[in-house]
CSV table of C-alpha atoms and ligand atoms in Angstrom, one decimal:
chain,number,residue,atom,x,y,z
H,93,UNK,CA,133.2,79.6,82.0
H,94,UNK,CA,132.5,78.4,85.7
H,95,UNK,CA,134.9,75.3,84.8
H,96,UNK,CA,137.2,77.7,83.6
H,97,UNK,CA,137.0,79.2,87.0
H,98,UNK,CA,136.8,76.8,89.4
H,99,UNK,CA,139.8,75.0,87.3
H,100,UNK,CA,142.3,78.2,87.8
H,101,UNK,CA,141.1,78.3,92.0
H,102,UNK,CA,142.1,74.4,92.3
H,103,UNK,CA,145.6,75.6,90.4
H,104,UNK,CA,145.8,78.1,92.9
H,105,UNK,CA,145.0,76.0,95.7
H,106,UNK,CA,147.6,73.5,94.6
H,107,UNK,CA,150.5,75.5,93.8
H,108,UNK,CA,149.7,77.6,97.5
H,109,UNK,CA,150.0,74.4,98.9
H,110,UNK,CA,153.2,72.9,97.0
H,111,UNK,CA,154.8,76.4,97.9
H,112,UNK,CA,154.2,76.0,101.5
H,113,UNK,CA,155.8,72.6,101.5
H,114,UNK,CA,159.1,73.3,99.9
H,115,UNK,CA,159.5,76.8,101.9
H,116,UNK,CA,158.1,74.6,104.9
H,117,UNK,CA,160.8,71.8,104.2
H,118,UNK,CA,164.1,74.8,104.4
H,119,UNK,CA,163.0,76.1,107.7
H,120,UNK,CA,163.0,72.3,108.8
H,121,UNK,CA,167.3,72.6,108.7
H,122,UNK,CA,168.3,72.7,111.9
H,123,UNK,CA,169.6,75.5,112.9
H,124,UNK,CA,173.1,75.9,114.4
H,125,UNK,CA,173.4,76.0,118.1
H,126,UNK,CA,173.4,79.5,119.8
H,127,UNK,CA,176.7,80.0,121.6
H,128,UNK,CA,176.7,79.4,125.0
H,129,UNK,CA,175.6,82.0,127.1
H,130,UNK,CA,179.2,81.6,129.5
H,131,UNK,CA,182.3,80.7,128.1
H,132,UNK,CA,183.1,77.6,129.3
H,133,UNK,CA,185.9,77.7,132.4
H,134,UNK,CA,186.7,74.0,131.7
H,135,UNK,CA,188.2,74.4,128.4
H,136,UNK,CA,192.0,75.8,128.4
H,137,UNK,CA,192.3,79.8,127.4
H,138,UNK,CA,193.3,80.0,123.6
H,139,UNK,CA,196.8,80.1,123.1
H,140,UNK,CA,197.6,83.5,121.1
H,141,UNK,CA,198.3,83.7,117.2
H,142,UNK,CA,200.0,85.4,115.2
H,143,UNK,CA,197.5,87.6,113.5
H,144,UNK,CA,195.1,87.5,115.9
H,145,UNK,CA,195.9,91.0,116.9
H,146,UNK,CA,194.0,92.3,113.4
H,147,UNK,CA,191.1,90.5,114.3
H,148,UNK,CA,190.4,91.3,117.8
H,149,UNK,CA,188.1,94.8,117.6
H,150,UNK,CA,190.4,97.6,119.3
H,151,UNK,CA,189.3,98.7,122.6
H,152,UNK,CA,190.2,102.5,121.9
H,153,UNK,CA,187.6,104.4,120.5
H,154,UNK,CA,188.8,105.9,117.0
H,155,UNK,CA,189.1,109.2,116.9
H,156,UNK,CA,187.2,112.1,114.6
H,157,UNK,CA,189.2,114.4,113.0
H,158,UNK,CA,186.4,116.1,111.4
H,159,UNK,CA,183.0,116.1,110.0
H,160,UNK,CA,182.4,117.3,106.8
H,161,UNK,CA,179.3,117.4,104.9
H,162,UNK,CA,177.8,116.2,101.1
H,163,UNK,CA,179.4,118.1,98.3
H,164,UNK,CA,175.7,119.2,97.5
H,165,UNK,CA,175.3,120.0,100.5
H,166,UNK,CA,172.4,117.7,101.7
H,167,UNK,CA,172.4,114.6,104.0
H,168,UNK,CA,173.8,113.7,107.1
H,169,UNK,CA,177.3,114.9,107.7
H,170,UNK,CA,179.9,112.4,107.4
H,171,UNK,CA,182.6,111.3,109.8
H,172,UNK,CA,185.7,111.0,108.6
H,173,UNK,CA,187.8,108.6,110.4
H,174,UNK,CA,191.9,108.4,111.1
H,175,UNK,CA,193.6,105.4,111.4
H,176,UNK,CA,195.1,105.1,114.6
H,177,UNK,CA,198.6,107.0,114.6
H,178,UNK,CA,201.5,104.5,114.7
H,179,UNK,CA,203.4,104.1,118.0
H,180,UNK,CA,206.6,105.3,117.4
H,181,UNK,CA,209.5,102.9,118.2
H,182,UNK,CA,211.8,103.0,121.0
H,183,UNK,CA,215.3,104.4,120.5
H,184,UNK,CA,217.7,101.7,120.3
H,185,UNK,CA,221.3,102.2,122.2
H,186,UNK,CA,223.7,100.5,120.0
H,187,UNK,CA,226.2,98.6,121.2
H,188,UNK,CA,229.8,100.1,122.2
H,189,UNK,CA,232.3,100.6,119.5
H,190,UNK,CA,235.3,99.4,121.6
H,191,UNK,CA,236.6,95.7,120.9
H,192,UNK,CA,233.6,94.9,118.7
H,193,UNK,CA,235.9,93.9,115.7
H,194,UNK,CA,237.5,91.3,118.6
H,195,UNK,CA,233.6,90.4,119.6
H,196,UNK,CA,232.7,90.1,115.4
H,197,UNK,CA,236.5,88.0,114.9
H,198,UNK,CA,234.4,84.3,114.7
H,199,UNK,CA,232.7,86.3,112.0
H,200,UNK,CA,236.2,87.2,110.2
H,201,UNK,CA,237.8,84.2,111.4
H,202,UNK,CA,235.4,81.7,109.7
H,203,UNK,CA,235.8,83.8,106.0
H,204,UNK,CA,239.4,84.6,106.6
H,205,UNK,CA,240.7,81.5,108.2
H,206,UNK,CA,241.7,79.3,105.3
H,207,UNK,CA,244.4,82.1,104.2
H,208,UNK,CA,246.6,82.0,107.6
H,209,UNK,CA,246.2,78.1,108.1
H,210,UNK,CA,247.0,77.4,104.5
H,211,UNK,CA,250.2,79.7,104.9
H,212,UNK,CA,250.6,78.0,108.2
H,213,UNK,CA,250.6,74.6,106.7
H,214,UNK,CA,253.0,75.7,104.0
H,215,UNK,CA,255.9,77.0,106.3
H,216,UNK,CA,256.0,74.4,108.7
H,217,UNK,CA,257.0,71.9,105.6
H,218,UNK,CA,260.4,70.6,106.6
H,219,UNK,CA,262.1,72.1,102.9
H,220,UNK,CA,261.3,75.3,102.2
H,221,UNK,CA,261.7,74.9,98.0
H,222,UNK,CA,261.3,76.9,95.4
H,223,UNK,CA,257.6,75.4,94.8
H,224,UNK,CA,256.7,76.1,98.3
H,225,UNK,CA,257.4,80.3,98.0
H,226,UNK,CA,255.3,79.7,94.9
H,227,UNK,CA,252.7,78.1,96.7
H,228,UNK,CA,252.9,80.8,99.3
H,229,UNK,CA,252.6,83.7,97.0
H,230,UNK,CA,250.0,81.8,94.8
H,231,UNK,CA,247.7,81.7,98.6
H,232,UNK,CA,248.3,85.3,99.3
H,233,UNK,CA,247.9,86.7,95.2
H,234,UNK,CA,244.3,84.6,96.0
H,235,UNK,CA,243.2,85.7,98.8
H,236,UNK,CA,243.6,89.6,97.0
H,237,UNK,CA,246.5,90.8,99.1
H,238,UNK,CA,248.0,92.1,95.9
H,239,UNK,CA,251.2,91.1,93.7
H,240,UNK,CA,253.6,94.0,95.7
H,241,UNK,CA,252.7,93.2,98.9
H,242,UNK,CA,253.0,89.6,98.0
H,243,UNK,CA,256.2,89.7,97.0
H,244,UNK,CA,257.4,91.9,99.7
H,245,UNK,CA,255.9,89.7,102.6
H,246,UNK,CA,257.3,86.4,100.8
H,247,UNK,CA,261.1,88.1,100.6
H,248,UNK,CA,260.4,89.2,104.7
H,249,UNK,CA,259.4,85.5,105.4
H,250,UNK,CA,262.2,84.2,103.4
H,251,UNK,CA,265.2,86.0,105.0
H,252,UNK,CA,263.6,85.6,108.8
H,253,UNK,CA,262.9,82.0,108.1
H,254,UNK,CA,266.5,81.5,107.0
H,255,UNK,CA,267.8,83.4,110.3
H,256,UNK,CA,265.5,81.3,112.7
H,257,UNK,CA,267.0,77.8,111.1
H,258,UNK,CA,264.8,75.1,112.7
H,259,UNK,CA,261.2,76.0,113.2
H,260,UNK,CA,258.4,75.4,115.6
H,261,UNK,CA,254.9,75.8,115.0
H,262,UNK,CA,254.7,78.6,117.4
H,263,UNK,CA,257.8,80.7,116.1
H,264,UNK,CA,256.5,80.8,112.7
H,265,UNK,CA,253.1,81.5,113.8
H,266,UNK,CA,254.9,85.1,115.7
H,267,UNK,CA,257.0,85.1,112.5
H,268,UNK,CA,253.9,85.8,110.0
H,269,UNK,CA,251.9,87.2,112.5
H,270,UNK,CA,254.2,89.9,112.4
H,271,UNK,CA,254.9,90.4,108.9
H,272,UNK,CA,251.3,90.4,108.3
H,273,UNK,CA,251.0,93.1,110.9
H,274,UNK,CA,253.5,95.3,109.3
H,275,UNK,CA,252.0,95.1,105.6
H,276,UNK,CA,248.4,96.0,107.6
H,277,UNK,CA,250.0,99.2,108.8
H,278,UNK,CA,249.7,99.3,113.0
H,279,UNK,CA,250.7,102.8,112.4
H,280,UNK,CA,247.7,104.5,110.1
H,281,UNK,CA,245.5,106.8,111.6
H,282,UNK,CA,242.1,105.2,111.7
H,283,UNK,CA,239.9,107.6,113.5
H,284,UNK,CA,237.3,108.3,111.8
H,285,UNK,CA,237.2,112.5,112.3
H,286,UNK,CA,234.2,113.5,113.6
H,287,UNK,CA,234.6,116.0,116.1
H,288,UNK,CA,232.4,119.2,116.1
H,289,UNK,CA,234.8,122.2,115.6
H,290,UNK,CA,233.9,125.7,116.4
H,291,UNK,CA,230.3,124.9,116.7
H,292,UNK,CA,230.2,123.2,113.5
H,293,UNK,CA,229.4,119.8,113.3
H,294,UNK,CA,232.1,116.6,111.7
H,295,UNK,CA,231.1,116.4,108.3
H,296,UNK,CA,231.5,113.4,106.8
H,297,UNK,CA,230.7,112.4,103.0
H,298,UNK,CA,230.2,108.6,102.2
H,299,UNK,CA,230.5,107.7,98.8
H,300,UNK,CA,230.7,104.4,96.6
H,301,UNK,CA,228.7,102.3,93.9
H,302,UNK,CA,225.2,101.2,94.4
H,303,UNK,CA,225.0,97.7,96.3
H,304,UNK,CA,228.0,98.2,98.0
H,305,UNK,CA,226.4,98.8,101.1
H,306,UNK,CA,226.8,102.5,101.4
H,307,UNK,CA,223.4,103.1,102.9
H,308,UNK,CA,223.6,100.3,105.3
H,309,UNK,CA,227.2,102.0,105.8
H,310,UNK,CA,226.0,104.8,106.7
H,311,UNK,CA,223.1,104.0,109.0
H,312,UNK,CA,225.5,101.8,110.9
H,313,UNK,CA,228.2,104.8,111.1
H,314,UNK,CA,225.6,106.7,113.0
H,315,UNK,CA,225.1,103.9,115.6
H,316,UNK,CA,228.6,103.4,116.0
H,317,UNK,CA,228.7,107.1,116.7
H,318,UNK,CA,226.0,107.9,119.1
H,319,UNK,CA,227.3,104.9,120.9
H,320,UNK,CA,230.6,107.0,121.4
H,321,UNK,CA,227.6,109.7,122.9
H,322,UNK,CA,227.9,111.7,120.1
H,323,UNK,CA,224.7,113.3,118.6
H,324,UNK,CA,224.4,112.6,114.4
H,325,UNK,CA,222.5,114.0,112.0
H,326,UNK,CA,221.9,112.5,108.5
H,327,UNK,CA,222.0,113.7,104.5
H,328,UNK,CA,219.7,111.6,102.4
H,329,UNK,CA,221.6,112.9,99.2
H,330,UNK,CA,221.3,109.8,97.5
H,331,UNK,CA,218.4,110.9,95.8
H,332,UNK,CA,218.3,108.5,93.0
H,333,UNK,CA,217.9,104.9,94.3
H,334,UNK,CA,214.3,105.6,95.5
H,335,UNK,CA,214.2,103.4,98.8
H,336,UNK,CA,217.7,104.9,99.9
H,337,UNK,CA,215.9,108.0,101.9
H,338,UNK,CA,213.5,106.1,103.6
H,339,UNK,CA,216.1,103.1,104.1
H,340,UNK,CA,218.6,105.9,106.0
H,341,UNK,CA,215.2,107.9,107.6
H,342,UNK,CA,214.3,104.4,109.6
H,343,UNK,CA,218.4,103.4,110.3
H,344,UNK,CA,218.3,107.1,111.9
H,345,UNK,CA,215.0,106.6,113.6
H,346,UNK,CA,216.4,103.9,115.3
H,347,UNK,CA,219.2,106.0,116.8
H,348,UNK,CA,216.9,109.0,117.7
H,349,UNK,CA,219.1,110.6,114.6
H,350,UNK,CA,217.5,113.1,112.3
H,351,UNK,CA,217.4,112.9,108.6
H,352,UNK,CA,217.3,115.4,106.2
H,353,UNK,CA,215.7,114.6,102.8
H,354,UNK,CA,214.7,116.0,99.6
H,355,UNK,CA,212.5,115.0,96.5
H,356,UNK,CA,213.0,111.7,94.9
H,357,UNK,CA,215.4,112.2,91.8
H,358,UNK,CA,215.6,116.2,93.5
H,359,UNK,CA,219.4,117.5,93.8
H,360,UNK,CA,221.7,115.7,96.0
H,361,UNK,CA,223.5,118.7,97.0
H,362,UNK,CA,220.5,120.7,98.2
H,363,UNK,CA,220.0,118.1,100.6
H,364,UNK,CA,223.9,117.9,101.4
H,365,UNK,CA,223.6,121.9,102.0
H,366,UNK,CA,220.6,121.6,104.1
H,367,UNK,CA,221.7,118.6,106.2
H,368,UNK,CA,225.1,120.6,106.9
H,369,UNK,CA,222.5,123.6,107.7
H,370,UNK,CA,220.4,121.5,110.2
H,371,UNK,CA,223.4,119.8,111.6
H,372,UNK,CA,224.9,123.3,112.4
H,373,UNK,CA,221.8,124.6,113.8
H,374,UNK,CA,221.0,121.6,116.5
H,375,UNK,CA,225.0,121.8,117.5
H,376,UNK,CA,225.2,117.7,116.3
H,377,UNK,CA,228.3,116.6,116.5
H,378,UNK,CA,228.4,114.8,113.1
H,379,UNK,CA,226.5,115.0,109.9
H,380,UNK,CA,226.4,111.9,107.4
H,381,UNK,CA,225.4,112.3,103.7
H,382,UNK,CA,224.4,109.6,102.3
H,383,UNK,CA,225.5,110.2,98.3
H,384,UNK,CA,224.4,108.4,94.7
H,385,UNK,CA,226.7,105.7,93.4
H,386,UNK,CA,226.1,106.4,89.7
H,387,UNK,CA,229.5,105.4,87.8
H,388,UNK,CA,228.2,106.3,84.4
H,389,UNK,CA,231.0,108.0,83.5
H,390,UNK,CA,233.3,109.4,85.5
H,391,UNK,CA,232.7,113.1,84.0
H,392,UNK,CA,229.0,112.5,85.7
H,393,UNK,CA,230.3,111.2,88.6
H,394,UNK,CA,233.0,113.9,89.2
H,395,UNK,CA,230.6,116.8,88.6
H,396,UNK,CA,228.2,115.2,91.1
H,397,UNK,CA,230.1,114.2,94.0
H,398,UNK,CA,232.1,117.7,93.0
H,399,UNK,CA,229.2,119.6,93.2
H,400,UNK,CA,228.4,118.3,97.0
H,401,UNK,CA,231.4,118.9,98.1
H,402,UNK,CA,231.6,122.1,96.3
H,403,UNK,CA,227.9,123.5,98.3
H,404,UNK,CA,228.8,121.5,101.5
H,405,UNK,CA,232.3,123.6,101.8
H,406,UNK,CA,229.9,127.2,101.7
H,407,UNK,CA,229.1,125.9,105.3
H,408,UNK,CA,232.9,124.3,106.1
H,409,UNK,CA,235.2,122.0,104.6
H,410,UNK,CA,234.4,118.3,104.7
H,411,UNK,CA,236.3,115.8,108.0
H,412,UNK,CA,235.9,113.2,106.0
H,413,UNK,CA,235.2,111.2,102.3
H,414,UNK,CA,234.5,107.5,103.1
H,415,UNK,CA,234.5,105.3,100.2
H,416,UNK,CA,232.7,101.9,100.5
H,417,UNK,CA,233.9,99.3,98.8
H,418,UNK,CA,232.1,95.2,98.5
H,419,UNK,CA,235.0,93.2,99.8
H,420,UNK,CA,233.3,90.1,97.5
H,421,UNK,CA,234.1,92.0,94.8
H,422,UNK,CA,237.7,91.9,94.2
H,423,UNK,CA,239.4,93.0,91.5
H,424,UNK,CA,236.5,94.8,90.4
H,425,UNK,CA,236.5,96.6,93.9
H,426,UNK,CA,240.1,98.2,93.0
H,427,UNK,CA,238.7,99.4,89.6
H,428,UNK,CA,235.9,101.3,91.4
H,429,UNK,CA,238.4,102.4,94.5
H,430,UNK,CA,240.8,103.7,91.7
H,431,UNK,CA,237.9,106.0,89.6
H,432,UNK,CA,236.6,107.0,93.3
H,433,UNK,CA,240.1,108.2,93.7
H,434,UNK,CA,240.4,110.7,90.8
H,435,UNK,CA,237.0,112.0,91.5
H,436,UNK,CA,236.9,113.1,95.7
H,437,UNK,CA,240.3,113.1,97.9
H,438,UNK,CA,239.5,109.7,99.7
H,439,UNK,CA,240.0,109.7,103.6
H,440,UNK,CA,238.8,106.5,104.7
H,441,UNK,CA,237.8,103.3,103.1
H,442,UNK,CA,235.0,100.5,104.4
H,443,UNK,CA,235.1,97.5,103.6
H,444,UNK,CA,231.6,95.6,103.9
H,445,UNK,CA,230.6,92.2,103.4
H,446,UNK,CA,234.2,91.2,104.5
H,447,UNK,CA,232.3,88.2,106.5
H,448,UNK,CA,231.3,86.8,103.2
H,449,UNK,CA,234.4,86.4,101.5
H,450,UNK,CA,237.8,84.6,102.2
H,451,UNK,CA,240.0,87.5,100.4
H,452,UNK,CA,240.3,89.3,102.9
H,453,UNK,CA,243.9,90.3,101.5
H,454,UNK,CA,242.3,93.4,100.1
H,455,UNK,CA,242.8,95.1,103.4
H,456,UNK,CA,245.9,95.7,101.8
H,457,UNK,CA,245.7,96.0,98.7
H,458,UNK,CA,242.9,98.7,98.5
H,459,UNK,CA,245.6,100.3,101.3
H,460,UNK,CA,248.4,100.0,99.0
H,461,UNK,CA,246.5,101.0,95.5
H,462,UNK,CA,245.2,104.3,97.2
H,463,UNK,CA,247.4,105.0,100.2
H,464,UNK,CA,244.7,105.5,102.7
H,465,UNK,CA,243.8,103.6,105.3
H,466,UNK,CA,240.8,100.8,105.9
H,467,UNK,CA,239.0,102.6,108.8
H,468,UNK,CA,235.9,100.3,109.3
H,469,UNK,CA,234.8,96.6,108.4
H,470,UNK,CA,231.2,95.3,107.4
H,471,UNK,CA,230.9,91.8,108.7
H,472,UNK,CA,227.4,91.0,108.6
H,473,UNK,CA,224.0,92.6,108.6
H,474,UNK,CA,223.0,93.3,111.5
H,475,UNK,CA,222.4,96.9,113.1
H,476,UNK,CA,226.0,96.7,114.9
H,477,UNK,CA,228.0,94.5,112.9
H,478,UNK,CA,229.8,97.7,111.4
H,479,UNK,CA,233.5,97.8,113.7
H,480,UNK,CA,236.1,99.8,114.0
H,481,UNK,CA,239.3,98.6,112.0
H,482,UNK,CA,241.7,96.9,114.4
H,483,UNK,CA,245.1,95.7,112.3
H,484,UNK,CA,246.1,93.4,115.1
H,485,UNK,CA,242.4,91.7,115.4
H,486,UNK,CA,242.4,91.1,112.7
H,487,UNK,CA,245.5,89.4,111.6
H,488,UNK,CA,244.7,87.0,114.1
H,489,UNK,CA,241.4,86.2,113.1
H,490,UNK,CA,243.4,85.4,109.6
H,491,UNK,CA,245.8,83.3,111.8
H,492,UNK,CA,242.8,81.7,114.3
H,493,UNK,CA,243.0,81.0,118.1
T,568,LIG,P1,223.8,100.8,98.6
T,568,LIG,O1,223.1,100.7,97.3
T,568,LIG,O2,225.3,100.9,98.4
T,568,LIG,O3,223.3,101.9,99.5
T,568,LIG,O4,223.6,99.4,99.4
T,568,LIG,P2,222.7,99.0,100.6
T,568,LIG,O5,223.2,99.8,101.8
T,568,LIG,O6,221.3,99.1,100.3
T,568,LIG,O7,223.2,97.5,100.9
T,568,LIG,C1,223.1,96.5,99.9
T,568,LIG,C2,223.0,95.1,100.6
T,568,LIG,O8,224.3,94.8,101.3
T,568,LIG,C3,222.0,95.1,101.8
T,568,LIG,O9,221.3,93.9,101.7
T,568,LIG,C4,222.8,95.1,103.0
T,568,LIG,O10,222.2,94.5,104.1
T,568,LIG,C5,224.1,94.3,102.6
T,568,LIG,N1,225.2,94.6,103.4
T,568,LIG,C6,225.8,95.8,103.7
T,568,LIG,N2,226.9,95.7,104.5
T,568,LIG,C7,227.0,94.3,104.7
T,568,LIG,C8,228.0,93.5,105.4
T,568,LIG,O11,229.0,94.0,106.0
T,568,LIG,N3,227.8,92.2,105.4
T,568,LIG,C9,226.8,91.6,104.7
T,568,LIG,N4,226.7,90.3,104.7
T,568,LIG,N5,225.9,92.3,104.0
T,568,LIG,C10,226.0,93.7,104.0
């Protein structure tokens, strides 16, 4: 029994010992050096990062909103914390409205140029044959000017290039900027009618299919009109695409414009009503309402934009119905002017995305097809690339400099 003993003490002993070795031998790792007490002034200050902003521990102390205790009642209350409110961002002033289609023409010129030099290039041939006027009319049926227009601008440029005889580059130049000129229309009314009457605000609708640019449109419309100093409030009535509120909401923030929104999938006129509402009771000079480009069927799409029109005309009738219309989307882009058309009494046409396509021709066609005129041009993204229409301008941007 003593062996028994004195057997389990030396397996004791011995495993004690073995133990103290192995925990010995992993305190042995060295230990990595403290940081130095001073930063060290010879080394260069750390160049910032991008993201180094989340890491470094904010200075303010966050604030308590309040402390509430356990639900049974026991235990040290707890603090509940609020995220730091976010600053809001500084009010933009847009750019001025005035010449910016001739400051966005590089933009136009580079998309539209290969229609005026390719007409160019076919007038100055020394024989002015039958193939040629094809040629001609084949350039402009291309670039979407339309087949009436088309054949009205070749019979013009026929007859005056008879009369002139002997041509130089420059004379035909004047000769087709002209003509184009004249099929723009120098003479449409292209304001876009905004003024506040009798204490009630311009009201303006803006309609077209989804992806056309309509919200963009619309955003940029306000900028364009509080640069003219006018004050803008905004209808988030296309309550369907869910982003479109919150994509108008930050395009007005931008501008120090209000927006007036609803529920997501609630009814568009409601907010039209109440945007009208707000617009009247802050003395804005315009209201915007943003509407749902749904072409299901046109029954649907004529009892919505109806209806709209229908509650926003219980506060006054409406200054304005813009359609916006893709200019990449040709053909197609006359189809959805034409349904448009039947459904609201069209005052005003924009044409976006015009600096990503060279058929620029449907300036006049979507003129022609519903007898109003283009009052504003997309070209391009950015916050002010949205500029007055400017017939001249832009026949020379077609023509280049
Ligand atoms: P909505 O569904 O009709 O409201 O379309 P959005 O306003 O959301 O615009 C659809 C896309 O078209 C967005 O990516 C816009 O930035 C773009 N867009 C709008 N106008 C123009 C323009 O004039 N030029 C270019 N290049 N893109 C544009």
């Amino acid at each position: 029994m003593d062996i028994v003993i004195l057997a389990v003490v030396i397996a004791v002993v011995v495993l004690g010992a073995l133990g103290g070795l192995i925990v010995g031998s992993r305190r042995k790792k060295p230990l990595p050096p403290p940081p130095p007490a001073t930063p060290d002034i010879t080394a260069p200050p750390a160049e910032p990062h991008v993201g180094d902003e989340a890491e470094t521990p904010r200075e303010e102390p966050r604030r308590t909103i309040e402390e509430v205790d356990l639900p049974d009642g026991g235990g040290a209350p707890v603090t509940v914390e609020e995220p730091p409110a976010p600053e809001a961002p500084p009010v933009e002033i847009p750019e001025p409205t005035a010449g910016r289609l001739v400051r966005l023409r590089a933009r136009l010129s580079r998309s539209q140029n290969a229609l005026g030099k390719g007409l160019l290039t076919l007038l100055s041939r020394e024989h002015l044959d039958e193939d040629t006027w094809e040629e001609i009319e084949d350039t402009l049926l291309t670039a979407d000017v339309g087949v009436q227009p088309t054949q009205e601008l070749v019979e013009r440029l026929r007859e005056r290039v008879k009369v002139l005889g002997t041509r130089t580059p420059e004379e035909l130049r004047g000769l087709l900027r002209e003509e184009l000129i004249k099929l723009v229309g120098p003479d449409m009314d292209r304001t876009v009618h905004t003024e506040n009457e009798a204490g009630c605000p311009g009201i303006v609708m803006v309609v077209g299919v989804n992806g056309t640019g309509k919200t963009t449109t619309t955003g940029k419309l306000a900028r364009v009109l509080v640069a003219d100093g006018n004050t803008v409030v905004l209808g988030a009535a296309d309550t369907f695409r869910a982003a479109a509120a919150d994509q108008l909401q930050t395009w007005g923030e931008r501008v120090g414009a209000h927006t007036v929104r609803g529920p997501e999938g609630g009814d568009p006129a409601s907010v039209a009503f109440d945007a009208v509402k707000e617009g009247i009771e802050m003395s804005a000079d315009a209201v915007l309402i943003d509407t749902a480009g749904r072409l299901h069927t046109k029954t649907g799409l004529m009892d919505e934009l109806g209806k709209v029109k229908r509650v926003v005309e219980k506060h006054a009738p409406l200054d304005e119905v813009l359609l916006v219309l893709d200019a990449t989307t040709g053909q197609n882009g006359l189809v959805q002017a034409r349904v448009f058309a039947e459904v609201v009494d069209i005052t005003g046409i924009v044409l976006t995305k015009l600096d990503g396509t060279a058929k620029g021709g449907i300036v006049i066609s979507v003129q022609r097809e519903l007898g109003v005129p283009v009052k504003l041009v997309g070209l391009g993204e950015g916050a002010d690339d949205l500029a007055p229409f400017e017939p001249e301008a832009f026949v020379d941007a077609l023509l280049g400099d």
